[in-house]
Amino acid sequence: MPGRIRATPRIALTVDVCDVATGLVRQVGASGDAEIRPFDVPRGRRKLVRYLGPDERRWDPRFRDYLHEDDRTVWVRLAPASLRGRDLSYQV
């Protein structure tokens, strides 16, 4: 993906949550120009600790590997030209 972003930096990103048991459906979408930045291991670890906890031994090996062993890991920085938030929730 880094090569494609360098060649064509315009991207779109959607983050959503959907819970069919409660009917909660929410989306946030962004689009704009992206750039590739070098991976910052301390920053990456802070983000992973937030979701996986502080004990790296308990993390799935894939997360430890890309944090410490994968020299292909990069950050993708999106400068949003547009942001959209939608609540598509429904009654169950």
mmCIF file of N, CA and C in Angstrom:
data_model
loop_
_atom_site.group_PDB
_atom_site.id
_atom_site.type_symbol
_atom_site.label_atom_id
_atom_site.label_comp_id
_atom_site.label_asym_id
_atom_site.label_seq_id
_atom_site.Cartn_x
_atom_site.Cartn_y
_atom_site.Cartn_z
ATOM 1 N N MET A 1 0.804 -1.203 0.000
ATOM 2 C CA MET A 1 0.000 0.000 0.000
ATOM 3 C C MET A 1 0.847 1.267 0.000
ATOM 4 N N PRO A 2 1.995 1.337 0.666
ATOM 5 C CA PRO A 2 2.758 2.588 0.633
ATOM 6 C C PRO A 2 3.066 3.068 -0.777
ATOM 7 N N GLY A 3 3.379 2.153 -1.680
ATOM 8 C CA GLY A 3 3.669 2.549 -3.051
ATOM 9 C C GLY A 3 2.482 3.173 -3.736
ATOM 10 N N ARG A 4 1.286 2.619 -3.507
ATOM 11 C CA ARG A 4 0.080 3.181 -4.108
ATOM 12 C C ARG A 4 -0.210 4.562 -3.542
ATOM 13 N N ILE A 5 -0.025 4.737 -2.250
ATOM 14 C CA ILE A 5 -0.292 6.048 -1.645
ATOM 15 C C ILE A 5 0.716 7.079 -2.138
ATOM 16 N N ARG A 6 1.960 6.677 -2.281
ATOM 17 C CA ARG A 6 2.948 7.623 -2.821
ATOM 18 C C ARG A 6 2.586 8.029 -4.254
ATOM 19 N N ALA A 7 2.083 7.083 -5.040
ATOM 20 C CA ALA A 7 1.724 7.356 -6.437
ATOM 21 C C ALA A 7 0.428 8.146 -6.543
ATOM 22 N N THR A 8 -0.548 7.815 -5.708
ATOM 23 C CA THR A 8 -1.864 8.458 -5.731
ATOM 24 C C THR A 8 -2.290 8.711 -4.291
ATOM 25 N N PRO A 9 -1.946 9.854 -3.731
ATOM 26 C CA PRO A 9 -2.151 10.079 -2.302
ATOM 27 C C PRO A 9 -3.596 10.328 -1.866
ATOM 28 N N ARG A 10 -4.523 10.478 -2.780
ATOM 29 C CA ARG A 10 -5.925 10.719 -2.395
ATOM 30 C C ARG A 10 -6.533 9.415 -1.885
ATOM 31 N N ILE A 11 -6.992 9.400 -0.611
ATOM 32 C CA ILE A 11 -7.580 8.192 -0.040
ATOM 33 C C ILE A 11 -8.872 8.531 0.699
ATOM 34 N N ALA A 12 -9.636 7.496 1.003
ATOM 35 C CA ALA A 12 -10.825 7.607 1.841
ATOM 36 C C ALA A 12 -10.723 6.537 2.918
ATOM 37 N N LEU A 13 -11.238 6.857 4.094
ATOM 38 C CA LEU A 13 -11.164 5.975 5.252
ATOM 39 C C LEU A 13 -12.511 5.980 5.946
ATOM 40 N N THR A 14 -12.997 4.806 6.328
ATOM 41 C CA THR A 14 -14.230 4.697 7.091
ATOM 42 C C THR A 14 -13.973 3.871 8.335
ATOM 43 N N VAL A 15 -14.448 4.361 9.471
ATOM 44 C CA VAL A 15 -14.417 3.618 10.728
ATOM 45 C C VAL A 15 -15.864 3.485 11.157
ATOM 46 N N ASP A 16 -16.276 2.253 11.448
ATOM 47 C CA ASP A 16 -17.673 2.081 11.837
ATOM 48 C C ASP A 16 -17.818 1.057 12.950
ATOM 49 N N VAL A 17 -18.995 1.095 13.543
ATOM 50 C CA VAL A 17 -19.389 0.111 14.546
ATOM 51 C C VAL A 17 -20.796 -0.340 14.181
ATOM 52 N N CYS A 18 -21.026 -1.627 14.295
ATOM 53 C CA CYS A 18 -22.346 -2.182 13.993
ATOM 54 C C CYS A 18 -22.635 -3.288 15.002
ATOM 55 N N ASP A 19 -23.677 -3.117 15.778
ATOM 56 C CA ASP A 19 -24.076 -4.115 16.759
ATOM 57 C C ASP A 19 -25.502 -4.541 16.437
ATOM 58 N N VAL A 20 -25.661 -5.703 15.803
ATOM 59 C CA VAL A 20 -26.996 -6.140 15.381
ATOM 60 C C VAL A 20 -27.896 -6.451 16.567
ATOM 61 N N ALA A 21 -27.320 -6.748 17.728
ATOM 62 C CA ALA A 21 -28.142 -7.039 18.908
ATOM 63 C C ALA A 21 -28.839 -5.786 19.430
ATOM 64 N N THR A 22 -28.179 -4.629 19.320
ATOM 65 C CA THR A 22 -28.768 -3.396 19.844
ATOM 66 C C THR A 22 -29.248 -2.453 18.743
ATOM 67 N N GLY A 23 -28.821 -2.660 17.508
ATOM 68 C CA GLY A 23 -29.178 -1.779 16.411
ATOM 69 C C GLY A 23 -28.269 -0.569 16.282
ATOM 70 N N LEU A 24 -27.202 -0.526 17.067
ATOM 71 C CA LEU A 24 -26.270 0.595 17.001
ATOM 72 C C LEU A 24 -25.414 0.490 15.737
ATOM 73 N N VAL A 25 -25.501 1.509 14.891
ATOM 74 C CA VAL A 25 -24.680 1.578 13.675
ATOM 75 C C VAL A 25 -24.209 3.023 13.534
ATOM 76 N N ARG A 26 -22.906 3.220 13.662
ATOM 77 C CA ARG A 26 -22.341 4.560 13.519
ATOM 78 C C ARG A 26 -21.123 4.508 12.622
ATOM 79 N N GLN A 27 -20.940 5.560 11.839
ATOM 80 C CA GLN A 27 -19.813 5.639 10.912
ATOM 81 C C GLN A 27 -19.160 7.013 10.987
ATOM 82 N N VAL A 28 -17.861 7.016 10.794
ATOM 83 C CA VAL A 28 -17.101 8.239 10.570
ATOM 84 C C VAL A 28 -16.285 7.993 9.315
ATOM 85 N N GLY A 29 -16.349 8.919 8.378
ATOM 86 C CA GLY A 29 -15.591 8.796 7.140
ATOM 87 C C GLY A 29 -14.747 10.033 6.918
ATOM 88 N N ALA A 30 -13.582 9.833 6.352
ATOM 89 C CA ALA A 30 -12.687 10.943 6.039
ATOM 90 C C ALA A 30 -12.084 10.693 4.665
ATOM 91 N N SER A 31 -11.822 11.757 3.943
ATOM 92 C CA SER A 31 -11.108 11.631 2.670
ATOM 93 C C SER A 31 -10.185 12.827 2.523
ATOM 94 N N GLY A 32 -9.108 12.598 1.803
ATOM 95 C CA GLY A 32 -8.126 13.657 1.595
ATOM 96 C C GLY A 32 -6.816 13.072 1.125
ATOM 97 N N ASP A 33 -5.773 13.859 1.215
ATOM 98 C CA ASP A 33 -4.453 13.414 0.784
ATOM 99 C C ASP A 33 -3.711 12.766 1.946
ATOM 100 N N ALA A 34 -3.030 11.668 1.626
ATOM 101 C CA ALA A 34 -2.274 10.927 2.628
ATOM 102 C C ALA A 34 -0.797 10.980 2.310
ATOM 103 N N GLU A 35 0.001 10.728 3.322
ATOM 104 C CA GLU A 35 1.438 10.616 3.115
ATOM 105 C C GLU A 35 1.969 9.487 3.987
ATOM 106 N N ILE A 36 3.067 8.911 3.547
ATOM 107 C CA ILE A 36 3.731 7.840 4.285
ATOM 108 C C ILE A 36 4.757 8.470 5.217
ATOM 109 N N ARG A 37 4.731 8.053 6.475
ATOM 110 C CA ARG A 37 5.692 8.521 7.467
ATOM 111 C C ARG A 37 6.415 7.317 8.061
ATOM 112 N N PRO A 38 7.656 7.493 8.512
ATOM 113 C CA PRO A 38 8.370 6.383 9.150
ATOM 114 C C PRO A 38 7.630 5.931 10.414
ATOM 115 N N PHE A 39 7.713 4.650 10.704
ATOM 116 C CA PHE A 39 7.051 4.104 11.884
ATOM 117 C C PHE A 39 7.814 4.498 13.136
ATOM 118 N N ASP A 40 7.102 4.967 14.132
ATOM 119 C CA ASP A 40 7.657 5.392 15.419
ATOM 120 C C ASP A 40 7.279 4.319 16.445
ATOM 121 N N VAL A 41 8.246 3.470 16.825
ATOM 122 C CA VAL A 41 7.967 2.338 17.712
ATOM 123 C C VAL A 41 7.387 2.785 19.054
ATOM 124 N N PRO A 42 7.943 3.775 19.769
ATOM 125 C CA PRO A 42 7.339 4.168 21.043
ATOM 126 C C PRO A 42 5.875 4.626 20.894
ATOM 127 N N ARG A 43 5.599 5.373 19.848
ATOM 128 C CA ARG A 43 4.210 5.811 19.620
ATOM 129 C C ARG A 43 3.319 4.620 19.298
ATOM 130 N N GLY A 44 3.804 3.720 18.452
ATOM 131 C CA GLY A 44 3.042 2.520 18.137
ATOM 132 C C GLY A 44 2.752 1.688 19.368
ATOM 133 N N ARG A 45 3.740 1.552 20.238
ATOM 134 C CA ARG A 45 3.540 0.785 21.467
ATOM 135 C C ARG A 45 2.482 1.451 22.348
ATOM 136 N N ARG A 46 2.522 2.793 22.470
ATOM 137 C CA ARG A 46 1.505 3.489 23.275
ATOM 138 C C ARG A 46 0.099 3.197 22.757
ATOM 139 N N LYS A 47 -0.053 3.189 21.443
ATOM 140 C CA LYS A 47 -1.374 2.901 20.876
ATOM 141 C C LYS A 47 -1.800 1.460 21.145
ATOM 142 N N LEU A 48 -0.868 0.518 20.998
ATOM 143 C CA LEU A 48 -1.202 -0.886 21.236
ATOM 144 C C LEU A 48 -1.500 -1.156 22.712
ATOM 145 N N VAL A 49 -0.751 -0.534 23.607
ATOM 146 C CA VAL A 49 -0.997 -0.709 25.046
ATOM 147 C C VAL A 49 -2.416 -0.276 25.395
ATOM 148 N N ARG A 50 -2.872 0.770 24.747
ATOM 149 C CA ARG A 50 -4.215 1.280 25.014
ATOM 150 C C ARG A 50 -5.292 0.215 24.779
ATOM 151 N N TYR A 51 -5.102 -0.623 23.748
ATOM 152 C CA TYR A 51 -6.112 -1.620 23.388
ATOM 153 C C TYR A 51 -5.764 -3.030 23.837
ATOM 154 N N LEU A 52 -4.482 -3.342 23.975
ATOM 155 C CA LEU A 52 -4.064 -4.715 24.264
ATOM 156 C C LEU A 52 -3.514 -4.899 25.669
ATOM 157 N N GLY A 53 -3.309 -3.811 26.397
ATOM 158 C CA GLY A 53 -2.750 -3.888 27.733
ATOM 159 C C GLY A 53 -1.235 -3.764 27.707
ATOM 160 N N PRO A 54 -0.621 -3.538 28.875
ATOM 161 C CA PRO A 54 0.807 -3.252 28.928
ATOM 162 C C PRO A 54 1.727 -4.463 28.782
ATOM 163 N N ASP A 55 1.221 -5.661 28.967
ATOM 164 C CA ASP A 55 2.059 -6.866 28.941
ATOM 165 C C ASP A 55 2.159 -7.411 27.518
ATOM 166 N N GLU A 56 3.252 -7.077 26.824
ATOM 167 C CA GLU A 56 3.420 -7.504 25.425
ATOM 168 C C GLU A 56 3.425 -9.014 25.284
ATOM 169 N N ARG A 57 3.789 -9.731 26.326
ATOM 170 C CA ARG A 57 3.807 -11.201 26.243
ATOM 171 C C ARG A 57 2.411 -11.763 25.992
ATOM 172 N N ARG A 58 1.390 -11.020 26.358
ATOM 173 C CA ARG A 58 0.005 -11.479 26.168
ATOM 174 C C ARG A 58 -0.564 -11.076 24.815
ATOM 175 N N TRP A 59 0.138 -10.243 24.081
ATOM 176 C CA TRP A 59 -0.333 -9.790 22.775
ATOM 177 C C TRP A 59 -0.213 -10.911 21.758
ATOM 178 N N ASP A 60 -1.074 -10.892 20.774
ATOM 179 C CA ASP A 60 -0.938 -11.785 19.631
ATOM 180 C C ASP A 60 0.429 -11.509 18.992
ATOM 181 N N PRO A 61 1.167 -12.553 18.619
ATOM 182 C CA PRO A 61 2.509 -12.349 18.043
ATOM 183 C C PRO A 61 2.539 -11.404 16.849
ATOM 184 N N ARG A 62 1.470 -11.333 16.086
ATOM 185 C CA ARG A 62 1.454 -10.422 14.930
ATOM 186 C C ARG A 62 1.699 -8.979 15.347
ATOM 187 N N PHE A 63 1.134 -8.563 16.489
ATOM 188 C CA PHE A 63 1.310 -7.185 16.943
ATOM 189 C C PHE A 63 2.732 -6.951 17.422
ATOM 190 N N ARG A 64 3.280 -7.899 18.149
ATOM 191 C CA ARG A 64 4.679 -7.771 18.594
ATOM 192 C C ARG A 64 5.610 -7.725 17.392
ATOM 193 N N ASP A 65 5.350 -8.578 16.400
ATOM 194 C CA ASP A 65 6.220 -8.650 15.232
ATOM 195 C C ASP A 65 6.238 -7.342 14.454
ATOM 196 N N TYR A 66 5.062 -6.792 14.163
ATOM 197 C CA TYR A 66 5.087 -5.577 13.346
ATOM 198 C C TYR A 66 5.603 -4.393 14.157
ATOM 199 N N LEU A 67 5.472 -4.447 15.480
ATOM 200 C CA LEU A 67 5.983 -3.370 16.315
ATOM 201 C C LEU A 67 7.505 -3.392 16.375
ATOM 202 N N HIS A 68 8.093 -4.595 16.463
ATOM 203 C CA HIS A 68 9.530 -4.694 16.714
ATOM 204 C C HIS A 68 10.348 -5.308 15.573
ATOM 205 N N GLU A 69 9.725 -6.125 14.724
ATOM 206 C CA GLU A 69 10.507 -6.913 13.779
ATOM 207 C C GLU A 69 10.291 -6.565 12.315
ATOM 208 N N ASP A 70 9.194 -5.913 11.987
ATOM 209 C CA ASP A 70 8.837 -5.705 10.586
ATOM 210 C C ASP A 70 9.299 -4.326 10.127
ATOM 211 N N ASP A 71 10.348 -4.261 9.329
ATOM 212 C CA ASP A 71 10.855 -2.972 8.865
ATOM 213 C C ASP A 71 10.001 -2.377 7.741
ATOM 214 N N ARG A 72 8.945 -3.072 7.339
ATOM 215 C CA ARG A 72 8.029 -2.541 6.318
ATOM 216 C C ARG A 72 6.893 -1.737 6.936
ATOM 217 N N THR A 73 6.757 -1.747 8.263
ATOM 218 C CA THR A 73 5.674 -1.038 8.929
ATOM 219 C C THR A 73 5.895 0.465 8.831
ATOM 220 N N VAL A 74 4.852 1.185 8.430
ATOM 221 C CA VAL A 74 4.900 2.642 8.280
ATOM 222 C C VAL A 74 3.619 3.241 8.861
ATOM 223 N N TRP A 75 3.625 4.520 9.068
ATOM 224 C CA TRP A 75 2.411 5.261 9.402
ATOM 225 C C TRP A 75 1.840 5.832 8.107
ATOM 226 N N VAL A 76 0.546 5.875 8.013
ATOM 227 C CA VAL A 76 -0.129 6.588 6.930
ATOM 228 C C VAL A 76 -0.835 7.772 7.590
ATOM 229 N N ARG A 77 -0.445 8.966 7.206
ATOM 230 C CA ARG A 77 -1.041 10.182 7.769
ATOM 231 C C ARG A 77 -2.028 10.749 6.757
ATOM 232 N N LEU A 78 -3.278 10.907 7.196
ATOM 233 C CA LEU A 78 -4.336 11.458 6.354
ATOM 234 C C LEU A 78 -4.623 12.888 6.794
ATOM 235 N N ALA A 79 -4.554 13.818 5.865
ATOM 236 C CA ALA A 79 -4.961 15.201 6.107
ATOM 237 C C ALA A 79 -6.362 15.344 5.528
ATOM 238 N N PRO A 80 -7.408 15.229 6.363
ATOM 239 C CA PRO A 80 -8.769 15.192 5.834
ATOM 240 C C PRO A 80 -9.191 16.488 5.154
ATOM 241 N N ALA A 81 -9.711 16.341 3.951
ATOM 242 C CA ALA A 81 -10.355 17.451 3.255
ATOM 243 C C ALA A 81 -11.841 17.457 3.594
ATOM 244 N N SER A 82 -12.366 16.266 3.951
ATOM 245 C CA SER A 82 -13.763 16.185 4.379
ATOM 246 C C SER A 82 -13.892 15.118 5.463
ATOM 247 N N LEU A 83 -14.796 15.369 6.393
ATOM 248 C CA LEU A 83 -15.141 14.434 7.469
ATOM 249 C C LEU A 83 -16.652 14.290 7.503
ATOM 250 N N ARG A 84 -17.117 13.067 7.707
ATOM 251 C CA ARG A 84 -18.544 12.812 7.806
ATOM 252 C C ARG A 84 -18.812 11.889 8.994
ATOM 253 N N GLY A 85 -19.825 12.196 9.749
ATOM 254 C CA GLY A 85 -20.271 11.312 10.819
ATOM 255 C C GLY A 85 -21.719 10.960 10.573
ATOM 256 N N ARG A 86 -22.044 9.687 10.719
ATOM 257 C CA ARG A 86 -23.424 9.241 10.462
ATOM 258 C C ARG A 86 -23.873 8.304 11.563
ATOM 259 N N ASP A 87 -25.098 8.485 11.977
ATOM 260 C CA ASP A 87 -25.733 7.547 12.898
ATOM 261 C C ASP A 87 -26.820 6.837 12.081
ATOM 262 N N LEU A 88 -26.578 5.576 11.774
ATOM 263 C CA LEU A 88 -27.513 4.772 10.987
ATOM 264 C C LEU A 88 -28.205 3.725 11.864
ATOM 265 N N SER A 89 -28.264 3.998 13.155
ATOM 266 C CA SER A 89 -28.845 3.051 14.097
ATOM 267 C C SER A 89 -30.316 2.803 13.796
ATOM 268 N N TYR A 90 -30.798 1.680 14.287
ATOM 269 C CA TYR A 90 -32.179 1.261 14.044
ATOM 270 C C TYR A 90 -32.707 0.543 15.295
ATOM 271 N N GLN A 91 -34.026 0.429 15.356
ATOM 272 C CA GLN A 91 -34.679 -0.299 16.453
ATOM 273 C C GLN A 91 -34.686 -1.785 16.144
ATOM 274 N N VAL A 92 -34.312 -2.613 17.107
ATOM 275 C CA VAL A 92 -34.363 -4.068 16.912
ATOM 276 C C VAL A 92 -35.698 -4.594 17.374
#
